[in-house]
XYZ file of C-alpha atoms in Angstrom:
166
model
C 25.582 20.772 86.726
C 26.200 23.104 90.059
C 29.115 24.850 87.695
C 26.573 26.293 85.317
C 24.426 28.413 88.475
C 27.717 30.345 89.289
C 26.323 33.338 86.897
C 28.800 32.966 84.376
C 28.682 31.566 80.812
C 29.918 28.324 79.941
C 31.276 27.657 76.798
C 32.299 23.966 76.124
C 32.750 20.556 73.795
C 30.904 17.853 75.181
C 31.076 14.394 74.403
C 28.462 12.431 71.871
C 27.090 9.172 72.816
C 24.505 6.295 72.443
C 22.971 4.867 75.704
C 23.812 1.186 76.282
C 26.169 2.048 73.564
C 29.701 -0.435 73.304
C 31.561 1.701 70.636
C 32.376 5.085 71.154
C 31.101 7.670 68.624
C 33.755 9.804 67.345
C 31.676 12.951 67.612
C 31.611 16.342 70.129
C 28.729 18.965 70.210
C 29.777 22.469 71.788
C 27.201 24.084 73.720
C 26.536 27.452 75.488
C 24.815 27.302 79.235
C 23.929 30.647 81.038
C 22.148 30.581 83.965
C 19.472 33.325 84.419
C 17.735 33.301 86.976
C 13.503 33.632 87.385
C 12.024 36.358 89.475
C 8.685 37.013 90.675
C 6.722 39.951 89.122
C 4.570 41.096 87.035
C 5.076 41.071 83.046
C 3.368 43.919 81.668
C 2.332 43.564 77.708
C 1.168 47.027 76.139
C -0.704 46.328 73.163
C -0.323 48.857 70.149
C -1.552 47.370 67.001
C -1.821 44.889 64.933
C -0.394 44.779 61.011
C -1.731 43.162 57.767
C -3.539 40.434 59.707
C -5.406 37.953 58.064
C -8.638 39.533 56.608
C -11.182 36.907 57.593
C -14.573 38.727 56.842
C -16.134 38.277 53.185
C -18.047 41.486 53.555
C -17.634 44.843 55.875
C -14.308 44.919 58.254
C -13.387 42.595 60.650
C -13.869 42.573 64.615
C -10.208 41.956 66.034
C -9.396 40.781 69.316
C -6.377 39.556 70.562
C -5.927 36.306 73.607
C -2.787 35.977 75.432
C -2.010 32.586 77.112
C 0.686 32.665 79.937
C 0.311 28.717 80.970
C -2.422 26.502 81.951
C -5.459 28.037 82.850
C -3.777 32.120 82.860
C -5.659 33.690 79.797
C -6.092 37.227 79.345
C -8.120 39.317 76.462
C -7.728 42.375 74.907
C -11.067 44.446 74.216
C -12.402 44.446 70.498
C -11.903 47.244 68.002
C -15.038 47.270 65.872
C -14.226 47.834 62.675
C -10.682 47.557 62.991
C -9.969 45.712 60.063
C -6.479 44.490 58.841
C -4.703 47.175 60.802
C -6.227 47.971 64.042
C -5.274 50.049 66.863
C -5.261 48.601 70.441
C -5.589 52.462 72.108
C -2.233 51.132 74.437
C -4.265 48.394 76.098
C -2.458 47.133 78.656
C -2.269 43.770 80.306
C -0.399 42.383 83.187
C 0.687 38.844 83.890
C 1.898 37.848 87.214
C 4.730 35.826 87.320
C 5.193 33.530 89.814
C 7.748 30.207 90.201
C 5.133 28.098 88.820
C 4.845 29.715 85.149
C 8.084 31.967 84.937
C 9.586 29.492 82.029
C 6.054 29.591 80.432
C 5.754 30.973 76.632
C 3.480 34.134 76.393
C 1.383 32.723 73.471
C -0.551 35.045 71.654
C -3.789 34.705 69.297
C -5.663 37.239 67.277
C -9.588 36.623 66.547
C -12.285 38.376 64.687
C -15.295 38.606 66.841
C -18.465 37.165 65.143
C -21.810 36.262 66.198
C -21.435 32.337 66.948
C -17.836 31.811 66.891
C -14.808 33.782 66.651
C -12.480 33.008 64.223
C -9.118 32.493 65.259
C -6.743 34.047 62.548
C -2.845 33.596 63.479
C -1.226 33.089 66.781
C 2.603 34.066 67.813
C 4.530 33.105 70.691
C 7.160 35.326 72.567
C 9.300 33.798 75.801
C 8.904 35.629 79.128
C 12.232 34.884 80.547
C 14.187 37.376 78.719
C 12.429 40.714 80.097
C 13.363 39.706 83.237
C 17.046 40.321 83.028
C 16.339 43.808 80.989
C 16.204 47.355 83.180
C 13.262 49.019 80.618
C 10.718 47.651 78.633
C 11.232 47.026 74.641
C 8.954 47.591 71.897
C 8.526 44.116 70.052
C 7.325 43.640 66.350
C 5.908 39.752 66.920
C 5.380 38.115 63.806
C 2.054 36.010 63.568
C 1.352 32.323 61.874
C -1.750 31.283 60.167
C -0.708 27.720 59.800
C 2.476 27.618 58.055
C 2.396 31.303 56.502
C 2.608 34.732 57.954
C 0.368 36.977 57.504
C 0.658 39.576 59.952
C 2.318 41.302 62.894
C 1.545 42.830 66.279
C 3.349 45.461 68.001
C 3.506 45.789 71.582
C 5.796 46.904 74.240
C 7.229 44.075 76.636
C 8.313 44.839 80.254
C 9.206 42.752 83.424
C 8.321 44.651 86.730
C 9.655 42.518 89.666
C 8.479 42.144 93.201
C 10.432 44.773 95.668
């Protein structure tokens, strides 16, 4: 496994096999490793807007938050745009998530709301991988598409950047 840290990419067939197996299958999977490697920083997500998001409100326009999740117990919130309805504007909000070696190969998961009295009602969720942004020089505008269950309803737009530690 020590061949697949030396920075390069490996390209290569690998053998197919059942544990505890006797026969031999007669089969090869070919596989891709690069090793990239985590740095500490700070991930900073600017939040722009969101786009045709599930309308969730029988009467008057909807409340829309947004929640990111960065592993356990890191949760961050964007403020609510009253009224914002299906298309709301974020004014740029910004939010930073430091990462560390303990959640670097974490998921940034993402869920809008619309903020009610009682409960808010959760209305699609996304999910966008941290790891990447870390090998990029600049930060990169990202059109995440949003699931309510099994469809997709909407879409947020934010900008993505990895800052690291100095």
């Amino acid at each position: 496994i020590l061949r697949f840290f030396e920075g390069t990419r490996v390209k290569e067939w690998f053998p197919l096999s059942l544990p505890k197996a006797t026969t031999k299958l007669d089969s090869e999977i070919f596989l891709e490793f690069n090793f990239e490697e985590a740095i500490i920083g700070m991930l900073s997500v600017t939040l722009y807007e969101g786009r045709n998001l599930k309308n969730m409100e029988l009467v008057g326009k909807q409340d829309p938050y947004c929640k990111f999740d960065f592993g356990k117990n890191y949760t961050k919130r964007s403020k609510t745009v009253k009224k914002g309805g299906r298309n709301p504007y974020f004014k740029e909000e910004e939010l930073l998530f430091w990462v560390s070696k303990d959640n670097w190969h974490n998921d940034l998961i993402l869920s809008c709301y619309d903020e009610d009295v009682g409960s808010d009602a959760r209305r699609e969720q996304g999910r966008c991988p941290g790891l990447p942004y870390m090998l990029q020089d600049e930060g990169k505008q990202e059109l995440v598409p949003l699931r309510n269950k099994k469809t997709m309803p909407g879409e947020l737009v934010m900008k993505i950047e990895f800052l690291p530690a100095r």
